[in-house]
Amino acid sequence: MKKTVLITGAAKGIGRAIAIKFSKLDYKVVINYNKSYELAKQLQSELLKENKDIYICKADITKKEEIENLVNFTLEKCGSIDVLVNNAGISKANLFIEDSIDEMNEIIAVNLMGTLNVTQTVLKKYMINKKDGAIINLSSIWGITGASCEVMYSTTKAAIIGFTKSLAKEIGPSNIRVNTVAPGFIMTDMTSNYTQEEINDFKSKIPLDRVGNTDDIAGVVTFLASDDASYITGQVISPNGGVVI
Ligand code: NAD
């Protein structure tokens, strides 16, 4: 029987690559989007050529009610949620002393509370009773090392690692695995505000001598969801070209 994956923020960037990879592996795929309806629709049409079980669902992951709808929609359409990928996230480069309370709350609401609320809803509505599942959370190398001028972003991404480790211990006995993928520099809209000079400078510090692409991350996510990773939980895997070892 086909398995189902729910991916948050999957209309573009890393989430999009993850959706394509799971579709090729013949999963039922639910692509969550918030504002990018056109991109989500386009991705769905593309994937439907090879896989009939591709769904899109709007939900702002900062809103509890929309999360409930997203999870209910997935269960109604697909009958299960075998894999959850908490990919949706935002970033903002700022000096910490210039971050307003509203900006701080926003990044916490999406990157941290969004991930926590989606996970809790999926666990309560399906995975705990099923006693099966894999959850993959997107963190960042900045969540491991910390980053100047991205203090709030790094804080939320570090919290994701703490969440992953703690939850892995709590729900391991229910046969649910939880892992984190902490990418290095990946070319997406999120990194599009970097100048070529800044990208070259970052690249010069990467042992594998290139910045990453979205497929570098998608492959790690599908591996962590697979049976080949059945003894891996609570771990942080960081595809970063060797810039953080
Ligand atoms: P992106 O901006 O292309 O994608 C982020 C996605 O999250 C978008 O589709 C956006 O619509 C969605 N999103 C934002 N707020 C949302 C909300 N409230 N509800 C639902 N969806 C929402 O960026 P990306 O680079 O593809 O980032 C994907 C994940 O990878 C993020 O969690 C990011 O922090 C992480 N990451 C990215 C990099 C990188 O270099 N690009 C590095 C490390 C970690």
Short mmCIF file of C-alpha atoms and ligand atoms in Angstrom, two decimals:
data_model
loop_
_atom_site.label_atom_id
_atom_site.label_comp_id
_atom_site.label_asym_id
_atom_site.label_seq_id
_atom_site.Cartn_x
_atom_site.Cartn_y
_atom_site.Cartn_z
CA MET A 1 0.00 0.00 0.00
CA LYS A 2 1.15 3.51 -0.82
CA LYS A 3 2.44 5.58 2.09
CA THR A 4 1.48 9.22 2.64
CA VAL A 5 3.76 12.16 3.27
CA LEU A 6 2.59 15.59 4.44
CA ILE A 7 5.10 18.36 3.72
CA THR A 8 4.62 21.90 5.05
CA GLY A 9 5.60 24.88 2.89
CA ALA A 10 6.19 22.64 -0.11
CA ALA A 11 5.24 24.89 -3.05
CA LYS A 12 8.81 26.04 -3.59
CA GLY A 13 12.44 25.70 -2.53
CA ILE A 14 13.55 22.74 -0.44
CA GLY A 15 9.96 21.62 0.26
CA ARG A 16 9.25 21.42 -3.47
CA ALA A 17 12.30 19.19 -4.06
CA ILE A 18 11.19 16.99 -1.16
CA ALA A 19 7.69 16.67 -2.68
CA ILE A 20 9.13 15.68 -6.08
CA LYS A 21 11.40 13.07 -4.51
CA PHE A 22 8.60 11.46 -2.46
CA SER A 23 6.34 11.48 -5.52
CA LYS A 24 8.99 9.59 -7.50
CA LEU A 25 9.14 7.07 -4.64
CA ASP A 26 5.39 6.57 -5.19
CA TYR A 27 4.13 8.14 -1.99
CA LYS A 28 0.80 9.93 -1.76
CA VAL A 29 1.97 13.52 -1.37
CA VAL A 30 0.18 16.39 0.37
CA ILE A 31 1.76 19.71 -0.55
CA ASN A 32 0.92 22.36 2.03
CA TYR A 33 1.21 25.99 0.97
CA ASN A 34 0.25 29.27 2.58
CA LYS A 35 0.51 32.09 0.03
CA SER A 36 1.94 30.34 -3.06
CA TYR A 37 -1.26 28.86 -4.55
CA GLU A 38 -0.06 29.21 -8.18
CA LEU A 39 3.24 27.47 -7.48
CA ALA A 40 1.52 24.69 -5.52
CA LYS A 41 -1.00 24.13 -8.33
CA GLN A 42 1.80 24.08 -10.93
CA LEU A 43 3.77 21.52 -8.91
CA GLN A 44 0.66 19.38 -8.45
CA SER A 45 -0.05 19.38 -12.23
CA GLU A 46 3.56 18.42 -12.95
CA LEU A 47 3.57 15.53 -10.46
CA LEU A 48 0.11 14.25 -11.46
CA LYS A 49 1.61 13.18 -14.81
CA GLU A 50 3.44 10.36 -12.98
CA ASN A 51 1.53 9.91 -9.71
CA LYS A 52 -2.24 10.16 -9.27
CA ASP A 53 -2.09 10.84 -5.52
CA ILE A 54 -0.87 14.41 -5.33
CA TYR A 55 -2.87 16.90 -3.26
CA ILE A 56 -2.45 20.55 -2.35
CA CYS A 57 -3.85 22.16 0.79
CA LYS A 58 -3.66 25.74 2.01
CA ALA A 59 -2.81 26.28 5.66
CA ASP A 60 -0.96 28.93 7.58
CA ILE A 61 0.96 26.87 10.14
CA THR A 62 0.73 29.68 12.69
CA LYS A 63 -3.04 29.10 12.88
CA LYS A 64 -4.24 26.14 14.93
CA GLU A 65 -7.56 25.87 13.05
CA GLU A 66 -5.83 25.77 9.64
CA ILE A 67 -3.47 23.08 10.92
CA GLU A 68 -6.47 20.99 12.04
CA ASN A 69 -7.97 21.40 8.55
CA LEU A 70 -4.68 20.42 6.90
CA VAL A 71 -4.35 17.24 8.94
CA ASN A 72 -8.05 16.34 8.51
CA PHE A 73 -7.77 16.96 4.75
CA THR A 74 -4.72 14.67 4.52
CA LEU A 75 -6.43 11.86 6.44
CA GLU A 76 -9.65 12.18 4.38
CA LYS A 77 -7.85 12.15 1.03
CA CYS A 78 -5.07 9.68 1.80
CA GLY A 79 -6.21 7.60 4.80
CA SER A 80 -2.89 7.88 6.66
CA ILE A 81 0.04 10.14 7.51
CA ASP A 82 3.11 7.93 7.51
CA VAL A 83 5.66 10.71 7.16
CA LEU A 84 5.52 14.33 8.29
CA VAL A 85 8.09 16.82 7.01
CA ASN A 86 8.13 20.10 8.93
CA ASN A 87 9.75 22.21 6.23
CA ALA A 88 7.93 25.58 6.33
CA GLY A 89 10.09 28.35 7.70
CA ILE A 90 11.02 32.01 7.44
CA SER A 91 14.26 33.89 8.02
CA LYS A 92 15.20 37.47 8.65
CA ALA A 93 18.65 39.03 8.76
CA ASN A 94 18.84 41.73 11.40
CA LEU A 95 20.94 42.89 14.30
CA PHE A 96 19.34 41.36 17.39
CA ILE A 97 19.08 44.75 19.10
CA GLU A 98 17.01 45.94 16.13
CA ASP A 99 14.58 43.01 16.15
CA SER A 100 11.13 44.19 17.23
CA ILE A 101 8.98 42.06 19.52
CA ASP A 102 6.59 41.51 16.59
CA GLU A 103 9.44 40.25 14.38
CA MET A 104 10.66 37.95 17.13
CA ASN A 105 7.16 36.59 17.74
CA GLU A 106 6.60 36.02 14.02
CA ILE A 107 9.71 33.91 13.51
CA ILE A 108 8.97 31.92 16.67
CA ALA A 109 5.35 31.46 15.53
CA VAL A 110 6.33 29.97 12.15
CA ASN A 111 9.63 28.16 12.74
CA LEU A 112 9.03 26.85 16.24
CA MET A 113 5.35 26.95 17.22
CA GLY A 114 4.26 26.02 13.69
CA THR A 115 6.44 22.91 13.75
CA LEU A 116 5.31 22.01 17.28
CA ASN A 117 1.60 22.48 16.52
CA VAL A 118 1.64 20.56 13.23
CA THR A 119 3.55 17.72 14.88
CA GLN A 120 1.26 17.56 17.89
CA THR A 121 -1.84 17.52 15.68
CA VAL A 122 -0.49 14.72 13.48
CA LEU A 123 0.54 12.69 16.53
CA LYS A 124 -2.84 13.12 18.25
CA LYS A 125 -4.98 12.51 15.18
CA TYR A 126 -3.02 9.61 13.72
CA MET A 127 0.52 8.49 14.51
CA ILE A 128 0.22 7.67 18.24
CA ASN A 129 -2.77 5.37 17.69
CA LYS A 130 -1.17 3.86 14.60
CA LYS A 131 2.09 3.27 16.52
CA ASP A 132 4.08 4.04 13.41
CA GLY A 133 5.54 7.05 11.67
CA ALA A 134 8.53 9.17 10.78
CA ILE A 135 8.87 12.89 11.40
CA ILE A 136 11.59 15.00 9.81
CA ASN A 137 12.14 18.57 11.01
CA LEU A 138 14.08 21.18 9.08
CA SER A 139 16.64 22.99 11.20
CA SER A 140 19.77 24.72 9.85
CA ILE A 141 23.53 24.77 10.42
CA TRP A 142 22.85 28.08 12.19
CA GLY A 143 20.83 26.11 14.75
CA ILE A 144 24.03 24.14 15.47
CA THR A 145 26.66 26.89 15.34
CA GLY A 146 24.65 30.07 15.89
CA ALA A 147 24.77 32.95 13.41
CA SER A 148 25.44 36.63 13.86
CA CYS A 149 22.67 38.84 12.41
CA GLU A 150 20.31 35.85 12.40
CA VAL A 151 19.97 35.44 16.14
CA MET A 152 16.22 34.84 16.17
CA TYR A 153 16.38 32.44 13.20
CA SER A 154 19.25 30.51 14.80
CA THR A 155 17.42 30.40 18.13
CA THR A 156 14.32 28.82 16.58
CA LYS A 157 16.44 26.34 14.61
CA ALA A 158 18.38 25.36 17.74
CA ALA A 159 15.05 24.83 19.50
CA ILE A 160 14.00 22.48 16.69
CA ILE A 161 17.01 20.31 17.52
CA GLY A 162 16.05 20.21 21.22
CA PHE A 163 12.48 19.40 20.25
CA THR A 164 13.61 16.58 17.96
CA LYS A 165 15.81 14.94 20.59
CA SER A 166 13.22 15.17 23.38
CA LEU A 167 10.30 14.03 21.25
CA ALA A 168 12.35 11.12 19.87
CA LYS A 169 12.78 9.85 23.44
CA GLU A 170 9.11 10.33 24.30
CA ILE A 171 7.56 8.69 21.25
CA GLY A 172 10.21 6.13 20.37
CA PRO A 173 8.22 3.54 22.38
CA SER A 174 5.27 4.27 20.05
CA ASN A 175 7.51 3.29 17.11
CA ILE A 176 7.65 6.85 15.78
CA ARG A 177 11.03 8.20 14.70
CA VAL A 178 11.90 11.90 14.79
CA ASN A 179 14.98 13.36 13.13
CA THR A 180 16.31 16.74 12.07
CA VAL A 181 17.93 17.77 8.82
CA ALA A 182 20.11 20.86 9.28
CA PRO A 183 21.11 22.15 5.83
CA GLY A 184 24.02 24.41 5.03
CA PHE A 185 23.73 27.14 2.40
CA ILE A 186 21.10 26.09 -0.17
CA MET A 187 20.12 28.22 -3.15
CA THR A 188 16.40 29.09 -2.72
CA ASP A 189 14.27 32.23 -2.29
CA MET A 190 15.37 32.24 1.34
CA THR A 191 18.99 32.84 0.32
CA SER A 192 18.22 35.04 -2.70
CA ASN A 193 19.01 38.25 -0.80
CA TYR A 194 22.70 37.30 -0.52
CA THR A 195 25.01 39.11 -2.97
CA GLN A 196 27.21 37.08 -5.32
CA GLU A 197 30.19 38.31 -3.31
CA GLU A 198 28.69 36.96 -0.07
CA ILE A 199 27.89 33.63 -1.75
CA ASN A 200 31.46 33.36 -3.09
CA ASP A 201 32.83 34.16 0.35
CA PHE A 202 30.66 31.46 1.95
CA LYS A 203 31.57 28.99 -0.81
CA SER A 204 35.29 29.54 -0.24
CA LYS A 205 34.83 28.07 3.27
CA ILE A 206 33.03 24.91 2.06
CA PRO A 207 35.35 21.88 1.69
CA LEU A 208 33.18 20.43 -1.12
CA ASP A 209 33.61 23.79 -2.90
CA ARG A 210 29.99 24.47 -3.80
CA VAL A 211 26.84 25.77 -2.20
CA GLY A 212 24.03 23.23 -1.91
CA ASN A 213 20.96 22.67 -4.04
CA THR A 214 17.52 21.54 -2.97
CA ASP A 215 18.08 17.94 -4.15
CA ASP A 216 21.02 17.67 -1.70
CA ILE A 217 18.44 18.01 1.06
CA ALA A 218 15.53 16.07 -0.44
CA GLY A 219 17.59 12.86 -0.66
CA VAL A 220 18.48 13.01 3.02
CA VAL A 221 14.84 13.59 3.99
CA THR A 222 13.54 10.62 1.95
CA PHE A 223 16.32 8.44 3.39
CA LEU A 224 15.31 9.36 6.96
CA ALA A 225 11.70 8.48 6.11
CA SER A 226 12.68 5.10 4.65
CA ASP A 227 13.03 1.68 6.22
CA ASP A 228 16.80 1.97 5.67
CA ALA A 229 16.70 4.52 8.51
CA SER A 230 14.54 2.38 10.81
CA TYR A 231 17.12 2.45 13.65
CA ILE A 232 17.78 6.21 13.39
CA THR A 233 15.94 8.57 15.72
CA GLY A 234 16.72 11.78 17.60
CA GLN A 235 19.57 12.58 15.21
CA VAL A 236 20.70 15.73 13.45
CA ILE A 237 22.00 15.16 9.92
CA SER A 238 23.61 18.21 8.39
CA PRO A 239 24.12 18.21 4.61
CA ASN A 240 26.42 21.23 4.43
CA GLY A 241 29.37 20.39 2.17
CA GLY A 242 31.61 19.99 5.21
CA VAL A 243 31.49 23.62 6.32
CA VAL A 244 30.39 22.45 9.78
CA ILE A 245 31.80 19.14 10.92
P1 NAD B 1 11.64 29.08 0.92
O1 NAD B 1 11.39 30.47 1.39
O2 NAD B 1 11.85 28.83 -0.51
O3 NAD B 1 10.50 28.10 1.44
C1 NAD B 1 9.89 28.24 2.69
C2 NAD B 1 8.47 27.76 2.56
O4 NAD B 1 7.80 27.91 3.81
C3 NAD B 1 7.69 28.61 1.55
O5 NAD B 1 6.99 27.75 0.67
C4 NAD B 1 6.74 29.41 2.42
O6 NAD B 1 5.53 29.76 1.79
C5 NAD B 1 6.51 28.43 3.57
N1 NAD B 1 5.95 29.12 4.73
C6 NAD B 1 6.43 30.22 5.36
N2 NAD B 1 5.58 30.59 6.34
C7 NAD B 1 4.55 29.69 6.33
C8 NAD B 1 3.36 29.56 7.10
N3 NAD B 1 3.06 30.41 8.09
N4 NAD B 1 2.54 28.51 6.80
C9 NAD B 1 2.82 27.64 5.82
N5 NAD B 1 3.94 27.74 5.05
C10 NAD B 1 4.78 28.76 5.30
O7 NAD B 1 12.91 28.61 1.77
P2 NAD B 1 13.72 27.22 1.76
O8 NAD B 1 15.14 27.58 1.67
O9 NAD B 1 13.13 26.24 0.83
O10 NAD B 1 13.45 26.76 3.29
C11 NAD B 1 12.81 25.52 3.64
C12 NAD B 1 13.25 25.14 5.05
O11 NAD B 1 14.68 24.88 5.05
C13 NAD B 1 13.05 26.26 6.08
O12 NAD B 1 12.62 25.70 7.30
C14 NAD B 1 14.44 26.86 6.24
O13 NAD B 1 14.61 27.49 7.48
C15 NAD B 1 15.30 25.62 6.06
N6 NAD B 1 16.69 25.92 5.67
C16 NAD B 1 16.98 26.57 4.50
C17 NAD B 1 18.32 26.83 4.19
C18 NAD B 1 18.74 27.52 2.92
O14 NAD B 1 19.94 27.85 2.79
N7 NAD B 1 17.86 27.76 1.96
C19 NAD B 1 19.34 26.43 5.06
C20 NAD B 1 18.99 25.79 6.24
C21 NAD B 1 17.68 25.53 6.54
#
